[in-house]
mmCIF file of C-alpha atoms in Angstrom:
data_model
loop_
_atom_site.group_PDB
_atom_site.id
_atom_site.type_symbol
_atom_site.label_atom_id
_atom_site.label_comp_id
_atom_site.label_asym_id
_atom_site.label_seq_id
_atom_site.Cartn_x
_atom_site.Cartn_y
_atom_site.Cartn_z
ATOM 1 C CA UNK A 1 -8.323 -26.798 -29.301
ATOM 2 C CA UNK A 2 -8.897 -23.264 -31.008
ATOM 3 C CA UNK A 3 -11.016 -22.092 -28.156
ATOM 4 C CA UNK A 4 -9.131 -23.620 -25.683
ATOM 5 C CA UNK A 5 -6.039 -21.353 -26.751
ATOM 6 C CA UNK A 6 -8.195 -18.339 -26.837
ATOM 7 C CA UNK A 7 -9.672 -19.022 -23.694
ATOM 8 C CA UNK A 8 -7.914 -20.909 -21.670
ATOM 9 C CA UNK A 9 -4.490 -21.146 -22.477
ATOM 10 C CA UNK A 10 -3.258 -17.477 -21.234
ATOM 11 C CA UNK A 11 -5.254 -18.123 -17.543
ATOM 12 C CA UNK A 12 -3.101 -20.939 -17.452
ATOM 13 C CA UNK A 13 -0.115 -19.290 -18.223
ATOM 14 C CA UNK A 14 -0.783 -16.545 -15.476
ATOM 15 C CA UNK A 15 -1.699 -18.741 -12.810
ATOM 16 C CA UNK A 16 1.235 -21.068 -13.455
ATOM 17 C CA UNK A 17 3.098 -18.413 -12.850
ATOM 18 C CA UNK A 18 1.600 -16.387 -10.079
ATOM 19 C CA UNK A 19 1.300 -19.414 -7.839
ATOM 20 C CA UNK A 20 5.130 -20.880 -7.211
ATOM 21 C CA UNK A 21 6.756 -19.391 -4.626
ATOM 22 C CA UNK A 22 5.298 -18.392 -1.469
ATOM 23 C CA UNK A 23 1.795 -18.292 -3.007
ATOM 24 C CA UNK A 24 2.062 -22.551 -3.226
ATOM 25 C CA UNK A 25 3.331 -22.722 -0.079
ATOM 26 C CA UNK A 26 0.314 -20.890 2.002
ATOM 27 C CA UNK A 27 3.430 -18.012 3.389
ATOM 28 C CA UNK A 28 1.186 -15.307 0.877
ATOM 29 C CA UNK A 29 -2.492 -16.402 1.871
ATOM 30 C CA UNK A 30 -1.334 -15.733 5.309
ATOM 31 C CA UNK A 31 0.592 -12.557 4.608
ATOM 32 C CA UNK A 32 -2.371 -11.323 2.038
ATOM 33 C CA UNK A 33 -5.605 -12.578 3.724
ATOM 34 C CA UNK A 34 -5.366 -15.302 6.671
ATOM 35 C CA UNK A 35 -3.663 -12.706 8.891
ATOM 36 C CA UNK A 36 -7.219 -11.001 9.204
ATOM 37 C CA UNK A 37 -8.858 -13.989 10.155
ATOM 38 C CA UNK A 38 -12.394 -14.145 8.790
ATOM 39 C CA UNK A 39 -12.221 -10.662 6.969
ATOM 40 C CA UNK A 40 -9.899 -12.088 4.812
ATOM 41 C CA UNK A 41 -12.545 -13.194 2.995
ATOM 42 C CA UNK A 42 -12.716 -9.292 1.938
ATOM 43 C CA UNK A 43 -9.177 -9.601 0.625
ATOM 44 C CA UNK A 44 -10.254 -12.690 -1.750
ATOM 45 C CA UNK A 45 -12.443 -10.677 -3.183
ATOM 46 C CA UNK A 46 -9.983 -7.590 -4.711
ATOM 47 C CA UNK A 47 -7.873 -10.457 -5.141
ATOM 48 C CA UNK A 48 -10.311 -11.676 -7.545
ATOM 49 C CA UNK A 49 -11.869 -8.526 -8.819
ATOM 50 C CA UNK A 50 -8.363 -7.220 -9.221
ATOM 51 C CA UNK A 51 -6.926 -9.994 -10.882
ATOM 52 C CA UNK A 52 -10.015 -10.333 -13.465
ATOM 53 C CA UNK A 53 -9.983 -6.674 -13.933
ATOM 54 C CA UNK A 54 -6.461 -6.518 -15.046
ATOM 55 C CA UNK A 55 -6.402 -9.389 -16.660
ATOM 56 C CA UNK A 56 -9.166 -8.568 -18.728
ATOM 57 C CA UNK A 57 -7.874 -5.063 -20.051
ATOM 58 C CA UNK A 58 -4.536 -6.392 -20.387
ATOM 59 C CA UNK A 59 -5.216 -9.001 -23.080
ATOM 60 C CA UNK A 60 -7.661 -6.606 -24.710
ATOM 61 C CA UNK A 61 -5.015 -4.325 -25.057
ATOM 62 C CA UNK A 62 -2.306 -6.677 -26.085
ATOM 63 C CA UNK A 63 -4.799 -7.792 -28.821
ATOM 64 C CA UNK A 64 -5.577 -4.328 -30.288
ATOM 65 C CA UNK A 65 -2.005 -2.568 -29.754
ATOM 66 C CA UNK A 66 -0.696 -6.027 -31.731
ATOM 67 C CA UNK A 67 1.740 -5.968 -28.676
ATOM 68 C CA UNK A 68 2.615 -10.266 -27.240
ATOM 69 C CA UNK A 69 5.858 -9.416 -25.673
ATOM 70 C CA UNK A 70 5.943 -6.873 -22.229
ATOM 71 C CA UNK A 71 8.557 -4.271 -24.162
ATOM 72 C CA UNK A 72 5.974 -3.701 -26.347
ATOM 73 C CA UNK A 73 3.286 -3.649 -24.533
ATOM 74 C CA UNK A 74 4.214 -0.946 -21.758
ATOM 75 C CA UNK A 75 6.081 1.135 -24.586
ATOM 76 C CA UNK A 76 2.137 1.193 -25.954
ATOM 77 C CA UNK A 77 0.815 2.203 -23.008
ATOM 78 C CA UNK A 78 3.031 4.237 -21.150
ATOM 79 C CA UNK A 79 5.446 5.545 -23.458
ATOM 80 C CA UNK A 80 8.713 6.804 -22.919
ATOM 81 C CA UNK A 81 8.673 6.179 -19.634
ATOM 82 C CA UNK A 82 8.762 2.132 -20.487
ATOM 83 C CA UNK A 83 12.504 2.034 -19.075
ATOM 84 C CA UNK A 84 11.295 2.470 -15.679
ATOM 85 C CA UNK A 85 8.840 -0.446 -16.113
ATOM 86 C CA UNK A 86 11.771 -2.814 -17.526
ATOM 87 C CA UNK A 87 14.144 -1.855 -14.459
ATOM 88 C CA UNK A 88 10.930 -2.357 -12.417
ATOM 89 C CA UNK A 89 10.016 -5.651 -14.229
ATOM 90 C CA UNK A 90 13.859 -7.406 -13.692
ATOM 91 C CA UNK A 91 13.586 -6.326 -10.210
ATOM 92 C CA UNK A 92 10.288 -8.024 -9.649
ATOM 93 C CA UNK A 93 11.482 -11.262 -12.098
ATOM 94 C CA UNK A 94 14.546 -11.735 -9.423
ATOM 95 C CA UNK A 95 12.729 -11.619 -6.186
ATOM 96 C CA UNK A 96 9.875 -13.853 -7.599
ATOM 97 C CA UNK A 97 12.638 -16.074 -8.542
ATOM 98 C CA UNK A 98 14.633 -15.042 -5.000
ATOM 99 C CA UNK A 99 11.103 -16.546 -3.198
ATOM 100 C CA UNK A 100 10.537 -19.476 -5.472
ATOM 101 C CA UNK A 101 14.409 -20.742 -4.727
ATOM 102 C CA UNK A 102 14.007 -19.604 -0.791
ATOM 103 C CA UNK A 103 10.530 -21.847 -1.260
ATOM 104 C CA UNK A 104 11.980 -25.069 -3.046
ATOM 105 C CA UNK A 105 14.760 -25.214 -0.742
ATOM 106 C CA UNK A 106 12.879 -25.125 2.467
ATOM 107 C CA UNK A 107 10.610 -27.863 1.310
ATOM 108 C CA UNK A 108 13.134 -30.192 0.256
ATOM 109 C CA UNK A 109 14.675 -29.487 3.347
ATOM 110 C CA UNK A 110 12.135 -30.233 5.233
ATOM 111 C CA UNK A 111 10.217 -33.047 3.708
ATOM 112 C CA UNK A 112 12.986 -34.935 1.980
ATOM 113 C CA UNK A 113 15.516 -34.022 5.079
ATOM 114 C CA UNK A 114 18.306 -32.885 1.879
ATOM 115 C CA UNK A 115 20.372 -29.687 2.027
ATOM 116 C CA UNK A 116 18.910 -26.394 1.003
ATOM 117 C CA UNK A 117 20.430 -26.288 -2.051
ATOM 118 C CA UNK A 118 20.165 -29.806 -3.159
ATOM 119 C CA UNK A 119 16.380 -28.062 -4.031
ATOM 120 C CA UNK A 120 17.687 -24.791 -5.534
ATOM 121 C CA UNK A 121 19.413 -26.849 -8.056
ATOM 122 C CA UNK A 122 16.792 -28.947 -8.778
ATOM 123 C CA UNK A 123 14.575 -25.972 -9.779
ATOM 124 C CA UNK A 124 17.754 -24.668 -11.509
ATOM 125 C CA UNK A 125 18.515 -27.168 -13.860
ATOM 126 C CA UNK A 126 14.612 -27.953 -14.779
ATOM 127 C CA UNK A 127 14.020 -24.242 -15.511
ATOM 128 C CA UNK A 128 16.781 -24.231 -17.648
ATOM 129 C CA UNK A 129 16.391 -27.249 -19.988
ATOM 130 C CA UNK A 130 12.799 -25.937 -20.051
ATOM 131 C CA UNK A 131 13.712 -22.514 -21.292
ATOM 132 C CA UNK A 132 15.787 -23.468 -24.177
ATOM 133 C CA UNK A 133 13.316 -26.366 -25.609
ATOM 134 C CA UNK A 134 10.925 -23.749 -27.216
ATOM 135 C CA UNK A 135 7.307 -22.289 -26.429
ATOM 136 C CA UNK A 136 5.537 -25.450 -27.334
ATOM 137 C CA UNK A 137 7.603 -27.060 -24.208
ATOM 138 C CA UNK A 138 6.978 -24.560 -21.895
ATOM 139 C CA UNK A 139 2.911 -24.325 -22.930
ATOM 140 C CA UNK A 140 2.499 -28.534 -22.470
ATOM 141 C CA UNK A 141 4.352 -28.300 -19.379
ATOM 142 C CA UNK A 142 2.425 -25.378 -17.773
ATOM 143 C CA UNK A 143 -0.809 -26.814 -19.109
ATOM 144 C CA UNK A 144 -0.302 -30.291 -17.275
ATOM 145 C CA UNK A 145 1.010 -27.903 -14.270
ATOM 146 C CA UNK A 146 -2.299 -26.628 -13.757
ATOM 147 C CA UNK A 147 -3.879 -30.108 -13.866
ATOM 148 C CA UNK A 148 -1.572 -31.333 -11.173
ATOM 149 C CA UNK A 149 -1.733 -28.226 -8.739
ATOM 150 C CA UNK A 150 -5.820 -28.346 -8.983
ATOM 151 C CA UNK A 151 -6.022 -31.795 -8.023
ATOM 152 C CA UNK A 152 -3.339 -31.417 -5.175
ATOM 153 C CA UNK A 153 -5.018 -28.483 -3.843
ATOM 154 C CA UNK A 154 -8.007 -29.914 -3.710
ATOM 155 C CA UNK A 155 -6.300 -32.943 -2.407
ATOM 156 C CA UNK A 156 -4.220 -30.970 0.533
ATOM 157 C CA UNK A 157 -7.645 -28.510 1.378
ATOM 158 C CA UNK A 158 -9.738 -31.821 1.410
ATOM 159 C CA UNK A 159 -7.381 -33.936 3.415
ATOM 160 C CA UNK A 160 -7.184 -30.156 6.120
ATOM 161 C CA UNK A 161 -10.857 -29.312 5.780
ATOM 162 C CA UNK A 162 -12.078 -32.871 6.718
ATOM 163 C CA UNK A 163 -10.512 -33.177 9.887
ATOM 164 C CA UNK A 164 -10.853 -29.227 10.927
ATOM 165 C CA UNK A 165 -14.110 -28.622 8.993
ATOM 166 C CA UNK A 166 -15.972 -27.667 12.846
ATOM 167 C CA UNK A 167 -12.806 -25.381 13.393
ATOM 168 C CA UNK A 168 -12.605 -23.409 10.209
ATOM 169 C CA UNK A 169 -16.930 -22.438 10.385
ATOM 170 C CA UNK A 170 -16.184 -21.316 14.168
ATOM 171 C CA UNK A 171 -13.064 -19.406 12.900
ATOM 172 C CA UNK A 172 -14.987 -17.690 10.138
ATOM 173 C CA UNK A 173 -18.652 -17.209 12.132
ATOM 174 C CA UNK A 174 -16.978 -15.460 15.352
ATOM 175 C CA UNK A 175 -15.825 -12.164 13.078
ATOM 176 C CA UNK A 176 -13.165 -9.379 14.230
ATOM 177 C CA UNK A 177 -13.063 -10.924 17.653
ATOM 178 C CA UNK A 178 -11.526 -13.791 17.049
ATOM 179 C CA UNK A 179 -8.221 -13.790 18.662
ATOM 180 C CA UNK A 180 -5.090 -13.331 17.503
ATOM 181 C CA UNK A 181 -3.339 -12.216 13.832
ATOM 182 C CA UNK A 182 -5.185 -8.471 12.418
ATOM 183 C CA UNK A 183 -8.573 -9.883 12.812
ATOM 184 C CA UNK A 184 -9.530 -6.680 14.473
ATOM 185 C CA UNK A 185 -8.492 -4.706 11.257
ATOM 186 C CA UNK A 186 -11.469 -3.226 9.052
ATOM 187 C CA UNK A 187 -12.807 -4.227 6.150
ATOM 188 C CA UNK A 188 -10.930 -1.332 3.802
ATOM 189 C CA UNK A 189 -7.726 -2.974 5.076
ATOM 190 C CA UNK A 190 -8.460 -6.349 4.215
ATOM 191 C CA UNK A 191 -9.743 -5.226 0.927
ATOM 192 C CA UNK A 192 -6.553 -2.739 0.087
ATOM 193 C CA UNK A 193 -4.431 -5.623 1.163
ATOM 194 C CA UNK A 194 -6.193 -7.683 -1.675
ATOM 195 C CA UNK A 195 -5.282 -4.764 -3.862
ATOM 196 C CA UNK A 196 -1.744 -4.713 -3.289
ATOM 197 C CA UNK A 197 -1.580 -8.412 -3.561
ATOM 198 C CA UNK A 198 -3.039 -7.844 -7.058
ATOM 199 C CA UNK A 199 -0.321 -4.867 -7.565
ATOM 200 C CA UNK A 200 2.577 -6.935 -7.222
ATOM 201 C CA UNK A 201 1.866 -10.230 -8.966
ATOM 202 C CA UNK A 202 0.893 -7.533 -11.533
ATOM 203 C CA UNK A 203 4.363 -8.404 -12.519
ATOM 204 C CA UNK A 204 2.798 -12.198 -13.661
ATOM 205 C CA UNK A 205 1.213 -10.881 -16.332
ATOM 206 C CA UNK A 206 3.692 -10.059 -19.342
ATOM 207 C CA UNK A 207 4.530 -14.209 -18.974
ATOM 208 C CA UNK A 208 1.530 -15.119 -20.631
ATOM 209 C CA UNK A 209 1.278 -12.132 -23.198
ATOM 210 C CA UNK A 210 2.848 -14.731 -26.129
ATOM 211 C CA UNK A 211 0.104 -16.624 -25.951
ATOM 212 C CA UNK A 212 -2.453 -13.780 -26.784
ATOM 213 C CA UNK A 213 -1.294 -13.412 -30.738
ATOM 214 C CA UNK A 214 -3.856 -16.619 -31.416
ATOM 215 C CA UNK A 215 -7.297 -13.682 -29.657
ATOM 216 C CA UNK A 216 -9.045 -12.347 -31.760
ATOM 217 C CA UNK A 217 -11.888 -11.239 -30.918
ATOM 218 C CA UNK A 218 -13.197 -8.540 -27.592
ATOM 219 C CA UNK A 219 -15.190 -11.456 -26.112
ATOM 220 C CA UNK A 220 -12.077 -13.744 -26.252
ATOM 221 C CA UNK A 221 -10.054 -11.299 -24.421
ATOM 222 C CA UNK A 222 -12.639 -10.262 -21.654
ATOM 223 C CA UNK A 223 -13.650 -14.152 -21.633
ATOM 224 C CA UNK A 224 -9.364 -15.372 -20.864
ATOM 225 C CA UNK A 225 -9.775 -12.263 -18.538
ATOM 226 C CA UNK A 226 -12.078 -13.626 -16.116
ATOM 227 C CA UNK A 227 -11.206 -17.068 -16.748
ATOM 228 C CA UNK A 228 -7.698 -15.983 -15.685
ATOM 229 C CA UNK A 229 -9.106 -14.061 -12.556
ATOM 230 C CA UNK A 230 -10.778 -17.261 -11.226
ATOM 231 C CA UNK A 231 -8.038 -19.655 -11.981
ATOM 232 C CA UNK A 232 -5.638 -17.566 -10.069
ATOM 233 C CA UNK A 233 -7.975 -17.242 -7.032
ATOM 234 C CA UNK A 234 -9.159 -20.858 -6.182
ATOM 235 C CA UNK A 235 -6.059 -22.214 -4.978
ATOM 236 C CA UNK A 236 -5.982 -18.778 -2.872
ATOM 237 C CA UNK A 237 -9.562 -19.757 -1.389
ATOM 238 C CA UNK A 238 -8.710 -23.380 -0.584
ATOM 239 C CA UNK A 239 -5.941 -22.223 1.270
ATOM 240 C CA UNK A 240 -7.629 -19.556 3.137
ATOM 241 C CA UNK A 241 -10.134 -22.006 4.142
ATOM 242 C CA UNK A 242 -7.695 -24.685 5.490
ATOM 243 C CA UNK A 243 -5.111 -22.173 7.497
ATOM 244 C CA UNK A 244 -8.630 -21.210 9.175
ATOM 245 C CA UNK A 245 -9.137 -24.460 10.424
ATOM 246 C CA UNK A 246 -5.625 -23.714 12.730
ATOM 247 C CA UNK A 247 -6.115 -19.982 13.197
ATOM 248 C CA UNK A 248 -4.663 -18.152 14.757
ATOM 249 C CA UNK A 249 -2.356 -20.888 15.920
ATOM 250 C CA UNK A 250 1.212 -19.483 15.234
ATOM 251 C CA UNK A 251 2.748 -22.496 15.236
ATOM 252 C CA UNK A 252 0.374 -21.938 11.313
ATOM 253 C CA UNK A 253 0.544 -18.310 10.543
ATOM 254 C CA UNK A 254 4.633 -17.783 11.221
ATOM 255 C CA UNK A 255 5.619 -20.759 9.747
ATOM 256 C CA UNK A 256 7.808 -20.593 6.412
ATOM 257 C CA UNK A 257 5.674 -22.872 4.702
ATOM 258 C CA UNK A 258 2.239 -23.079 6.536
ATOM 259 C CA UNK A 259 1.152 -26.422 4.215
ATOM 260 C CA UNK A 260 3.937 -28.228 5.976
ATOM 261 C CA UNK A 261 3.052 -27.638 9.131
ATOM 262 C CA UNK A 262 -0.768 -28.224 8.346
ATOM 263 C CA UNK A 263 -0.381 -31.332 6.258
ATOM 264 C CA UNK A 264 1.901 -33.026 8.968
ATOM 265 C CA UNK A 265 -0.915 -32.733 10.924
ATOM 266 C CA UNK A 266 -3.362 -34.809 8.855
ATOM 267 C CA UNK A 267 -1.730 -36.380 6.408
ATOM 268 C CA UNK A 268 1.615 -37.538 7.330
ATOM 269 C CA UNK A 269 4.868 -38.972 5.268
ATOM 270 C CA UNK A 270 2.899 -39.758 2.178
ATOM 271 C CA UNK A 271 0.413 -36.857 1.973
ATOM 272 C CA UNK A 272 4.147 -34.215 2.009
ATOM 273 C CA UNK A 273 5.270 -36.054 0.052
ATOM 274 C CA UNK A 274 2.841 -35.356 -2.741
ATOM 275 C CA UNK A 275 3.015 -31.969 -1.751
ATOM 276 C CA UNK A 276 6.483 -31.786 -2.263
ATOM 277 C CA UNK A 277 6.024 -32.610 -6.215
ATOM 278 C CA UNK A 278 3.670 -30.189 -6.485
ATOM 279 C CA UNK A 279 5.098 -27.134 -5.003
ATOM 280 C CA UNK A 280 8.225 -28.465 -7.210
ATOM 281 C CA UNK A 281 6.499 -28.384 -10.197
ATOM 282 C CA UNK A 282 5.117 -24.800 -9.624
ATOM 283 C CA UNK A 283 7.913 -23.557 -8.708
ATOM 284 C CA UNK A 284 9.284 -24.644 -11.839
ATOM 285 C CA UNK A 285 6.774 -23.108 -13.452
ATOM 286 C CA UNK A 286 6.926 -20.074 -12.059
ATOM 287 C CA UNK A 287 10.418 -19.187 -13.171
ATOM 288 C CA UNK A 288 10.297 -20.617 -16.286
ATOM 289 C CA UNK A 289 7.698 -18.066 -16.969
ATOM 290 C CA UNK A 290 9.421 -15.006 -15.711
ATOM 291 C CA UNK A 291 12.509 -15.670 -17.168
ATOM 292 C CA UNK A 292 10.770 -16.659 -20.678
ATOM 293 C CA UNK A 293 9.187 -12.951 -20.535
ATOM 294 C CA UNK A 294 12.888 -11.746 -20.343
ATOM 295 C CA UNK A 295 13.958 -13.681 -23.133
ATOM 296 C CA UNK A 296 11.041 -12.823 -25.312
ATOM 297 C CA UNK A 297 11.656 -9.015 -24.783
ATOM 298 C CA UNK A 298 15.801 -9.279 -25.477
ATOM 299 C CA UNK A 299 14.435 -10.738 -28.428
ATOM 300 C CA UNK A 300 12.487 -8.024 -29.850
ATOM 301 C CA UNK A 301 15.347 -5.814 -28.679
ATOM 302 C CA UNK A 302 17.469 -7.659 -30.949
ATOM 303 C CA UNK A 303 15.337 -8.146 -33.466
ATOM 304 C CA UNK A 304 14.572 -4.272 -33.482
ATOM 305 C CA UNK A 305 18.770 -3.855 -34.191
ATOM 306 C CA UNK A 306 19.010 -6.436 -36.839
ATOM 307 C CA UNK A 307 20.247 -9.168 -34.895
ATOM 308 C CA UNK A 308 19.712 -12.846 -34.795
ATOM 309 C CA UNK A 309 17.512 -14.253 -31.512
ATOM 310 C CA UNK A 310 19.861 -15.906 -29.060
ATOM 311 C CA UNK A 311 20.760 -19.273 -29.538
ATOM 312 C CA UNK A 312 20.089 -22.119 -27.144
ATOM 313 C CA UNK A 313 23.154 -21.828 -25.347
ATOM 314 C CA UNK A 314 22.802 -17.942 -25.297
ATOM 315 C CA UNK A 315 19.485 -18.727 -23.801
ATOM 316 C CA UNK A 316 20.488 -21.280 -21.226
ATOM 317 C CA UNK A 317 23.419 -19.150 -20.095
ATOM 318 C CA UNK A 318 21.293 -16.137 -19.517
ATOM 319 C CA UNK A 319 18.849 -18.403 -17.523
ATOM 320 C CA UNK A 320 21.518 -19.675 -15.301
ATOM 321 C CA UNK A 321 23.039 -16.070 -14.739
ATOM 322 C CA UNK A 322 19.153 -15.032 -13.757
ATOM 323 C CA UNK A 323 18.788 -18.355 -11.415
ATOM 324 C CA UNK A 324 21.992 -17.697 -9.748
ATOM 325 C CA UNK A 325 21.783 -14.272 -8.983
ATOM 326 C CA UNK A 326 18.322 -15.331 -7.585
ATOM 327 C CA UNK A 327 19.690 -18.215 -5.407
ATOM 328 C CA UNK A 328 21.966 -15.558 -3.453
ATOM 329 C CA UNK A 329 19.169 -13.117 -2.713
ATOM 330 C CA UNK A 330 17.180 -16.409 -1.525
ATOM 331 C CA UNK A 331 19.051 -16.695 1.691
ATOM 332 C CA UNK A 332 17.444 -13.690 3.040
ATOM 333 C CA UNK A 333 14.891 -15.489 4.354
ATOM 334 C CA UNK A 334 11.537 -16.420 2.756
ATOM 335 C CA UNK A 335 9.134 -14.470 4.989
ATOM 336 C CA UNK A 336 11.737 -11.240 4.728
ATOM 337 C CA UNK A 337 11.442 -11.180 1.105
ATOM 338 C CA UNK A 338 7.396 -11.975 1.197
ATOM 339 C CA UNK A 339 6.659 -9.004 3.610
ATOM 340 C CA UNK A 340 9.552 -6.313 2.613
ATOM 341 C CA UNK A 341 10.066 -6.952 -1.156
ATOM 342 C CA UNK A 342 6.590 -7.320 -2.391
ATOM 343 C CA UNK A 343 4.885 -5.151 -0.761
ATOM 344 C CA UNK A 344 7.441 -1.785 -2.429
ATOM 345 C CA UNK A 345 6.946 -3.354 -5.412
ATOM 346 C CA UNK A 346 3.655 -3.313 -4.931
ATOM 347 C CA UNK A 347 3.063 0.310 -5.901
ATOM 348 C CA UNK A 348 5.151 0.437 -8.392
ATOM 349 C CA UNK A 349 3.191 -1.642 -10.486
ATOM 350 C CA UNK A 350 0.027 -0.124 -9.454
ATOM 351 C CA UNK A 351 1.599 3.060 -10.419
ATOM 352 C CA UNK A 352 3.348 2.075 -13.890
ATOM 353 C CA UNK A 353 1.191 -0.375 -15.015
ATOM 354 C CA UNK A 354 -2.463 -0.549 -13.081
ATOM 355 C CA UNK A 355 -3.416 3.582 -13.374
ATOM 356 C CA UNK A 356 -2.222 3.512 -16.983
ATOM 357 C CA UNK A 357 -4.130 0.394 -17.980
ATOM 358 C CA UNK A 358 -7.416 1.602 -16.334
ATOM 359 C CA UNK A 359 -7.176 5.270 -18.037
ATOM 360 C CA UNK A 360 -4.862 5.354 -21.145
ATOM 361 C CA UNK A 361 -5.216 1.849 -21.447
ATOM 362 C CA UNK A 362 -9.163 1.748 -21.248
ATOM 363 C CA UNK A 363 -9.240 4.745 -24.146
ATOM 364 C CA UNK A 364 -7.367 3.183 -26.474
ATOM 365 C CA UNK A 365 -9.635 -0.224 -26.079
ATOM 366 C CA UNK A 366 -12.252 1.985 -26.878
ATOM 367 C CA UNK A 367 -11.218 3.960 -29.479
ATOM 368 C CA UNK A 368 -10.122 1.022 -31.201
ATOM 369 C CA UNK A 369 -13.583 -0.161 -31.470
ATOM 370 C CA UNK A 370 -14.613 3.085 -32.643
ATOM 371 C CA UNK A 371 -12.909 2.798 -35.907
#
């Protein structure tokens, strides 16, 4: 169980919540790496070198600076200019939270034929009662999260990939000529595409730095790293593979959510239907993390005054006020906020948080070891 902390547990954390939000629903795979057509495959890989990379360095540091909650880890590694990364942070937190609402409503929409906001609720009221029951909650729930979006994903790719198997190898043998999408863009721009994907979700990172206190060793660090890198790339690659089977079908590739177009295909009533709980349930995820990072850094802050940590209710009333203020930014549209937000965001995390944790970052690792 030791190991599996070490090990395991922060990949799981990370993944949970990278993947709600337009990531679970295929709109990001298309944005980030279908959209290029069989060069994509160019973006999965800085998508996984990136992710690996990061992840990697990140838990190292948190391990040797002693630093499990975001505050303190960017005031470690960038300094006084941390504000900008907590303004930069919130910002990120609400339009993650802006996508996963925009997300959850347009699948309950759709599948169960319910108002928008009968699903914004939903996610609502889960994420609270999930934020104020503790860590030990949040880590079982997460934890059995990644169990159930592995074996849907494998579920939803199988169900595609068997009927459009012929489909997706012509798709990804013909190259940059195949027709339609940004197929004819290069290789560099696939791969810096992968990169900025990495950038932003960049921002998923501080959720799972309160599980890192239990590392303590280099190898465990490096080990979570990678294990983190893969775990948040698979259900990126099973996508990829079944939006080729369609490509560059726009009926696919402009949808809101892409698996709902796909799975009506080939699976019917029952198959979205299983979707539906899954995409749910990381969406769930996915804020419950983000919002838990807040809550761990007011906590320090407090903590750092001489104040008590919030209590439950102060804690569930903070988590509505985020949800809500997330639910209004949702009606902009979920492919707006995919291609507009994310992408300034982007380089602000590659800026504040990426350069710094490859150079000041890196020294410190190994100066660490030094003494």
């Amino acid at each position: 169980m030791r190991r599996f902390q070490q090990y395991v547990l922060p990949g799981i954390i990370f993944q949970s919540v990278l993947i709600g939000g337009a990531y679970s629903t295929g709109r990001e795979i298309v944005q980030y790496g279908a959209r290029f057509g069989p060069r994509g495959l160019w973006s999965i890989v800085a998508i996984f070198l990136g992710f690996s990379l990061m992840c990697a360095l990140a838990f190292e540091f948190s391990r040797v600076s002693r630093a499990y909650d975001y505050r303190n880890f960017v005031r470690a590694l960038i300094g006084p200019a941390w504000p900008l990364f907590d303004v930069l942070f919130f910002a990120m937190a609400i339009l993650v939270i802006a996508v996963v609402g925009a997300a959850s409503g347009d699948v309950v929409e759709e599948i169960l034929g319910l108002p928008y906001w009968v699903g914004v609720v939903v996610v609502v009221c889960l994420v609270g009662a999930l934020n104020t029951s503790g860590r030990a909650a949040i880590e079982r729930f997460k934890t059995v999260g990644s169990v159930v979006l592995y074996v849907g994903y494998i579920l939803f790719a199988g169900a595609v990939l068997y009927e459009r198997w012929p489909q997706t190898m012509v798709a990804l043998r013909e190259g940059p000529g195949t027709a339609g999408g940004d197929a004819g863009a290069s290789i560099a721009a696939a791969f810096g595409v992968g990169i900025l994907y990495v950038g932003y979700n960049l921002a998923s990172l501080p959720a799972a730095f309160f599980t890192l206190d239990r590392q303590t060793t280099r190898r465990q660090a490096f080990g979570a790293g990678i294990i983190g890198g893969l775990m948040a790339t698979v259900p990126f690659v099973l996508t990829y593979l079944a939006i080729m089977g369609y490509y560059p079908d726009a009926e696919v590739t402009t949808a809101n959510v892409p698996w709902l177009v796909m799975l009506g295909r080939v699976g019917g009533d029952t198959l979205l239907a299983v979707f539906a709980f899954v995409v749910v349930w990381t969406l769930v995820e996915t804020s419950t993390g983000m919002i838990h990072a807040i809550i761990e850094r007011v906590t320090v802050n407090l903590a750092e005054v001489g104040r008590q940590p919030m209590s439950r209710r102060q804690v569930g009333t903070l988590t509505v006020a985020v949800l809500v203020l997330a639910a209004v930014l949702s009606r902009f549209g979920l492919i707006e906020l995919v291609a507009r937000g994310y992408t300034l965001m982007a380089y602000g995390f590659l800026l504040l948080f990426a350069l710094p944790l490859c150079t000041v970052g890196v020294y410190r690792i190994f100066k660490a070891s030094a003494r």
